[in-house]
Backbone as a ProteinNet text record, in pm:
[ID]
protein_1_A
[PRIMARY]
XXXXXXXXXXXXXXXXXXXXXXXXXXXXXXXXXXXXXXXXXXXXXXXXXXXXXXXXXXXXXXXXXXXXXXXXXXXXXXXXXXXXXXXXXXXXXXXXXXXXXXXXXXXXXXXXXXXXXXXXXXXXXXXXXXXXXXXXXXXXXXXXXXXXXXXX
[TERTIARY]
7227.2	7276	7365.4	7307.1	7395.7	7503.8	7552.6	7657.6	7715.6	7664.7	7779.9	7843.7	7771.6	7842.8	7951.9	7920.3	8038.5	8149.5	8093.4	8230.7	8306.1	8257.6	8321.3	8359.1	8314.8	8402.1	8528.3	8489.5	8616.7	8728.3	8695.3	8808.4	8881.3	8818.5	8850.1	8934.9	8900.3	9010.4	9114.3	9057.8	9208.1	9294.4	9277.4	9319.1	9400.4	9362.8	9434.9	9394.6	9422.5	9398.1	9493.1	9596.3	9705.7	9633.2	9629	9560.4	9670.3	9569.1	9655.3	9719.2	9822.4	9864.8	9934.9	9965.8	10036.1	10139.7	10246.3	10330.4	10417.9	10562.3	10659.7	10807.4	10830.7	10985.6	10969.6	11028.6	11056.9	11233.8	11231.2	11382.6	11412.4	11571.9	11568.7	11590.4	11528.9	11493.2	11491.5	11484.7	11481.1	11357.1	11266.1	11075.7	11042.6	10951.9	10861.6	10750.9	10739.6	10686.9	10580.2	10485.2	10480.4	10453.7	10522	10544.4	10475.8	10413.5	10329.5	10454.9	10513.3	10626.4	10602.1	10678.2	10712.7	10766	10679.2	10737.8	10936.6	10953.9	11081.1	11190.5	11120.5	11210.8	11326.4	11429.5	11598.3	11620.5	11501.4	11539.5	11448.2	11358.6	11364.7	11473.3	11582.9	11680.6	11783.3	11765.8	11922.7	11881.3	11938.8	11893.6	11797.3	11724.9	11593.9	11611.4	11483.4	11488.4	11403.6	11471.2	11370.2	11312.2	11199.1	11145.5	11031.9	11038.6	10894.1	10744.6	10653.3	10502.5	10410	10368.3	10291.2	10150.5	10091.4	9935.5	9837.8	9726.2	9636.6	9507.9	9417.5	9245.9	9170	9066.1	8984.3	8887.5	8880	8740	8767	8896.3	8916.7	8802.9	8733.3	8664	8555.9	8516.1	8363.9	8360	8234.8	8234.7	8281.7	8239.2	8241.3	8370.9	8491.7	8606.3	8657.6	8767.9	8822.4	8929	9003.5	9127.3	9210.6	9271	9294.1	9437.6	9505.8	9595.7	9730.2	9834.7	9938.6	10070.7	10158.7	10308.6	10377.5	10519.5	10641	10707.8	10820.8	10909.1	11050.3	11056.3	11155.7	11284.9	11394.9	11518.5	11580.3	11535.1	11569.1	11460.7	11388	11285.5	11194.1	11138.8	11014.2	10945.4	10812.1	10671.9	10572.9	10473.4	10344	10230.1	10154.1	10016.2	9891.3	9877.9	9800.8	9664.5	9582.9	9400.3	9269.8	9257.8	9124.1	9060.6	8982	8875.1	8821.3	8730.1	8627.8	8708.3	8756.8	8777	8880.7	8980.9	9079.7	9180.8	9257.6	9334.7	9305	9114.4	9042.4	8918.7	8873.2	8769.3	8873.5	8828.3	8864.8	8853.6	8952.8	8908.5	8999.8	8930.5	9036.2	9068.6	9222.3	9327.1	9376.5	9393.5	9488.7	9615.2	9742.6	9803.2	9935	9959	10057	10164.1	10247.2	10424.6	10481.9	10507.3	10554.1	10676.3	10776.5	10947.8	10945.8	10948.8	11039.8	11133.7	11110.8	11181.7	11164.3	11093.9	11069.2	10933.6	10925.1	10815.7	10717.5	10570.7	10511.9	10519.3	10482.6	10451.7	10276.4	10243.4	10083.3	10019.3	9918.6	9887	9779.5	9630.2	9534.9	9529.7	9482	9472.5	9406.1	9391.1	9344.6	9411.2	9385.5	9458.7	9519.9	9673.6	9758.1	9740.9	9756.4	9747.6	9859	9862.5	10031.8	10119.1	10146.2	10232	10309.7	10256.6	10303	10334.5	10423	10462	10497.2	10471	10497.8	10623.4	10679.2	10834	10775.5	10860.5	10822	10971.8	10929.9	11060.1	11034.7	11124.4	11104.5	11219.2	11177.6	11276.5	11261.6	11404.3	11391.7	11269.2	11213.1	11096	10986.2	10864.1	10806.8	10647.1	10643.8	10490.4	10372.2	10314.7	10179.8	10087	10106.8	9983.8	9862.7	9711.4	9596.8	9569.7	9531.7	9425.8	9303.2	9326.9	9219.8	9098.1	9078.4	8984.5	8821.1	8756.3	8646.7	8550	8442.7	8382.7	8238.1	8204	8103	8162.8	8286.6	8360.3	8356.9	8438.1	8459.6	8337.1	8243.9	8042.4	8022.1	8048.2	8016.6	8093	8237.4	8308.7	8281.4	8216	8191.2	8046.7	7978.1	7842	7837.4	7936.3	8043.7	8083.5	8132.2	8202.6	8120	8007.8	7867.3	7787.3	7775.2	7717.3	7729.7	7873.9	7954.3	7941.4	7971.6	7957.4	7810.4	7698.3	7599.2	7562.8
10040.7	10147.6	10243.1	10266.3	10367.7	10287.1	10168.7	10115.9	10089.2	10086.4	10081.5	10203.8	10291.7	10449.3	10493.9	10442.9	10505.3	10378.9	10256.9	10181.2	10265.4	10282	10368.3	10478.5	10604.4	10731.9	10681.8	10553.9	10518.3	10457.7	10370.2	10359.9	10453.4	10584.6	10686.3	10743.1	10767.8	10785.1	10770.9	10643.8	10554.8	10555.7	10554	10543.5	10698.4	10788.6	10919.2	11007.1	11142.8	11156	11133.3	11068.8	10998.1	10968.6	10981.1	10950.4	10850	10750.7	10606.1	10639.2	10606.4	10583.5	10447.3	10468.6	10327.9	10333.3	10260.2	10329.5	10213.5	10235.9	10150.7	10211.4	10089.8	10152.4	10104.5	10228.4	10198.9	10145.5	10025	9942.9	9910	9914.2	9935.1	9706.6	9657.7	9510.1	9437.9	9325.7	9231.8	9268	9235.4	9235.4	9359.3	9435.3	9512.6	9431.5	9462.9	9375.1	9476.3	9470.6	9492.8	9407.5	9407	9256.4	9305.3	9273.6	9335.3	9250.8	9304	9279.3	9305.3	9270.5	9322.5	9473.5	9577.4	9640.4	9651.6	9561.2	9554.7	9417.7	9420.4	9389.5	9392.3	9346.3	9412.4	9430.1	9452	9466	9650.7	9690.6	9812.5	9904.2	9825.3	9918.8	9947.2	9853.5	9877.1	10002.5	10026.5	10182.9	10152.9	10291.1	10308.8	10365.9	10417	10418.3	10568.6	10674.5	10793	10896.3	10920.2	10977.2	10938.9	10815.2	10763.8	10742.9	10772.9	10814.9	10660.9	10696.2	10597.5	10653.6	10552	10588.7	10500.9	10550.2	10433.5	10501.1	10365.9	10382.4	10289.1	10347.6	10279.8	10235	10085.3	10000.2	10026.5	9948.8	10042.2	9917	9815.1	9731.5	9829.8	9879.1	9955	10141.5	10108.2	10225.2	10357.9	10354.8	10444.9	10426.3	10366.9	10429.8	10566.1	10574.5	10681.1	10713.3	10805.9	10815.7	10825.5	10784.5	10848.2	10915.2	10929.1	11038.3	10963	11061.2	11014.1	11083.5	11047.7	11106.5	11040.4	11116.3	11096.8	11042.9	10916.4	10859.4	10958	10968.1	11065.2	10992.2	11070.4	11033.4	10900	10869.5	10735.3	10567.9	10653.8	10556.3	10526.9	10571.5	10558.4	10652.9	10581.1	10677.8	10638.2	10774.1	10775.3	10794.9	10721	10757.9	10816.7	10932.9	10950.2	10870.2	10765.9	10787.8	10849.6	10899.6	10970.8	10905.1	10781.6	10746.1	10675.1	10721.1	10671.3	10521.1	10559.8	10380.6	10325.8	10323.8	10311.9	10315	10187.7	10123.9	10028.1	10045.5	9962.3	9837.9	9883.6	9845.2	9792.7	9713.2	9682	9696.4	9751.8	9857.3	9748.1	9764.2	9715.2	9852.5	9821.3	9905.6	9866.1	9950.4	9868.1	9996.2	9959.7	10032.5	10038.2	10138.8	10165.5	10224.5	10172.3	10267.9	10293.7	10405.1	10412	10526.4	10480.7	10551	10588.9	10693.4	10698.8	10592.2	10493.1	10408.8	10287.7	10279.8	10135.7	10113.5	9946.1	9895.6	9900.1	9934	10000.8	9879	9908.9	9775.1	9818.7	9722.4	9732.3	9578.7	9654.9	9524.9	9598.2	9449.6	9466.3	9406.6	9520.4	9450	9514.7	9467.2	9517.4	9617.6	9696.6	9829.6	9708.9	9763.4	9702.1	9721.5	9646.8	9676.3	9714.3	9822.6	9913.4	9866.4	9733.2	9656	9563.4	9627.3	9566	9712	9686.2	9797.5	9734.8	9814.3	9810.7	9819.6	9652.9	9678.4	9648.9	9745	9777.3	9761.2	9671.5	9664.3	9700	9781.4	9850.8	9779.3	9724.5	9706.9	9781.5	9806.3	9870.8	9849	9858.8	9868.7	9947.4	9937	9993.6	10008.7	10077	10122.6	10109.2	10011.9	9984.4	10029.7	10019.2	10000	10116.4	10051.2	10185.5	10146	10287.3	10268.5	10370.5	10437.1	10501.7	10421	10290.8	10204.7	10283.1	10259.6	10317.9	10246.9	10171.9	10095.4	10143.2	10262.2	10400.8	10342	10449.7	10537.6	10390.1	10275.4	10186.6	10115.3	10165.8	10133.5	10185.3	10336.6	10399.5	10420.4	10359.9	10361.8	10194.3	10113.8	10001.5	10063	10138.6	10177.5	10220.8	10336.2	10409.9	10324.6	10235.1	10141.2	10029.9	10064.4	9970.4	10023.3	10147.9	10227.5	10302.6	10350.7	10303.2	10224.3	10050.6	9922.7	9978.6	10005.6	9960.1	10057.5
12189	12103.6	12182	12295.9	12404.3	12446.7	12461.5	12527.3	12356.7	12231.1	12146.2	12134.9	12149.5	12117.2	12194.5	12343.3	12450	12414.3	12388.4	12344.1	12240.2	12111.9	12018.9	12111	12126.9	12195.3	12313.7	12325.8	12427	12315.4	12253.1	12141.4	12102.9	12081.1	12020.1	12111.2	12195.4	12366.5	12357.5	12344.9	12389.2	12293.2	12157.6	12047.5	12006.3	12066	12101.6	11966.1	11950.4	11799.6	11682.5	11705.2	11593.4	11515.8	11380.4	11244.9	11201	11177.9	11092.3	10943	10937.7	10884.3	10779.4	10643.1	10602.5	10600.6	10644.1	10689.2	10618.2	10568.5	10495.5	10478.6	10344.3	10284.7	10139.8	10069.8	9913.9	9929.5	9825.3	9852.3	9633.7	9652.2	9531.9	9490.8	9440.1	9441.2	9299.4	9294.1	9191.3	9132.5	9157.3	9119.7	9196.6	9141.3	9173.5	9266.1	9407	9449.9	9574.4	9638.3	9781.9	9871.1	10035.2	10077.6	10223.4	10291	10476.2	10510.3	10642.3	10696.1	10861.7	10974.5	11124.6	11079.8	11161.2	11194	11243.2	11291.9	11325.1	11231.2	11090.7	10991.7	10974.2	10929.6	10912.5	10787.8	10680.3	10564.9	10609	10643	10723.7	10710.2	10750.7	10799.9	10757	10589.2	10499.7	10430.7	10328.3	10246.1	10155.4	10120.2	10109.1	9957.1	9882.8	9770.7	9773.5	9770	9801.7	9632.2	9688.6	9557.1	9490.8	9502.5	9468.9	9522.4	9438.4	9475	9536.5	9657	9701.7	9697.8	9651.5	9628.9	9732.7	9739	9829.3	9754.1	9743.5	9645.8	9782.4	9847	9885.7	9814.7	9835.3	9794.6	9622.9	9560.1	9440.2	9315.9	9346.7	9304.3	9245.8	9340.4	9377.1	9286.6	9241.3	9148.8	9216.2	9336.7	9480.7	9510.3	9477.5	9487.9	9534.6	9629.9	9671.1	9690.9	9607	9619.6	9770.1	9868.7	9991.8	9985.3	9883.3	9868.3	9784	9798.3	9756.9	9832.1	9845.1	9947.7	9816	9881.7	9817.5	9939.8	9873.7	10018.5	10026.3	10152.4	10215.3	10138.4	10173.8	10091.7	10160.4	10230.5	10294.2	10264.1	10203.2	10131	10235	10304	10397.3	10377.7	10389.2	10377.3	10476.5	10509	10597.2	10515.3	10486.4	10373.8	10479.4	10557.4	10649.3	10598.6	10672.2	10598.4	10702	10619.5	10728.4	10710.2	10735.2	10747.3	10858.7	10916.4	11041.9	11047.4	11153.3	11202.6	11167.6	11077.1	11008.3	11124.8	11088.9	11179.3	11264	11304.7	11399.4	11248.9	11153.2	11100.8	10957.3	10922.7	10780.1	10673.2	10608	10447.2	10328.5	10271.5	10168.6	10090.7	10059.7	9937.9	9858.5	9783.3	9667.6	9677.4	9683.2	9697.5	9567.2	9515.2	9436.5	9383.4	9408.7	9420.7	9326.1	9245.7	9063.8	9136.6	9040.5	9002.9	8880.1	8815.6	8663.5	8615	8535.2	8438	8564.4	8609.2	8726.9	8672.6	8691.6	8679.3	8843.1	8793.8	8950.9	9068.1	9133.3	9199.5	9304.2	9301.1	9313.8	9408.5	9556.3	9616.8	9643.9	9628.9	9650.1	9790.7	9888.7	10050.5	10201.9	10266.5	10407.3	10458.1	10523.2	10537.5	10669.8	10663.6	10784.2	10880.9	10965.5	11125.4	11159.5	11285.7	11309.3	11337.8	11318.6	11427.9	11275.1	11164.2	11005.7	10944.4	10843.4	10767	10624.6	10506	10333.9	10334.8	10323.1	10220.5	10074.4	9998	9898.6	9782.4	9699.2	9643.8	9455.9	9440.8	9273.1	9195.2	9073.6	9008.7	8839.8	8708.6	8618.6	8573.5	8510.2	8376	8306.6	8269.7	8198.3	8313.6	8312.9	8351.2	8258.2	8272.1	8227.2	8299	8411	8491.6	8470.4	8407.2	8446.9	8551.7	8613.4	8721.3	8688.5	8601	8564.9	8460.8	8518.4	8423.4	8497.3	8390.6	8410.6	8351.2	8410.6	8335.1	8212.1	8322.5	8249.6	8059.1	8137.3	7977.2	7910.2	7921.8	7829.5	7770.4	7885.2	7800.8	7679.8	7746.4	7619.1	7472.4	7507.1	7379	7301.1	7310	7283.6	7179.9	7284.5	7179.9	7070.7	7128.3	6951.9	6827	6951.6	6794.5	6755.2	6820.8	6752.5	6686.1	6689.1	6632	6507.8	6502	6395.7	6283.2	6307.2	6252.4	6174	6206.7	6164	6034.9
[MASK]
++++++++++++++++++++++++++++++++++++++++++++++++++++++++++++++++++++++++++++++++++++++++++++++++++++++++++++++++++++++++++++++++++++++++++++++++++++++++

């Protein structure tokens, strides 16, 4: 137990206090898409798509869901999604991550938080926003009862 702990506080060391980040580019594209890429991509480095909201949901399966925030991409179309969470960058989280524009269809990936050495190209194209994420399985219980209750 004592030699896992000083392993961890040495990770932590070493690991400096830089808070991980998700780190990418909004690109203006055919399909609404999100794609894990090299850091040192050359689609990176053409022009960017600035303005649009990047979201990140931890564990978004799980009732215990957690929002871990949302940024706007700089005018060059790159974004930093800081995440605070214990371990993050080193331990494996799953996200689901989601990029919405006004009059763009969103684009949305369920996945492992990236390792730093990968970055979110992110490509938006025109359309309609459907996407919920506010599904709730509670609420849609109880509106089923309603309308059973109702019926009878």
């Amino acid at each position: 137990m004592l030699r896992t702990l000083a392993f961890v506080t040495l990770l932590g060391l070493l690991a400096g206090c830089e808070t991980y980040a998700i780190r990418g580019k909004v690109i203006d594209g055919g399909t609404s898409s999100i794609t894990l890429v090299n850091k040192g991509d050359d689609r990176l480095a053409g022009d960017g798509f600035g303005g649009a909201e990047v979201r990140a949901i931890l564990d978004p399966d799980k009732l215990s869901r957690k929002d871990l925030g949302t940024v706007i991409a700089a005018q060059d179309g790159t974004f930093a999604l800081p995440v605070h969470e214990v371990g993050a960058g080193l331990l494996e989280y799953k996200v689901m991550v989601v990029v919405r524009y006004p009059h763009c269809a969103p684009a949305a990936r369920l996945m492992e938080l990236p390792p730093g050495d990968k970055r979110l190209l992110v490509s938006l194209s025109a359309g309609e926003d459907k996407l919920d994420l506010d599904y709730n399985i509670v609420d849609e219980t109880r509106q089923l009862g309603e309308e059973l209750m109702r019926r009878q």
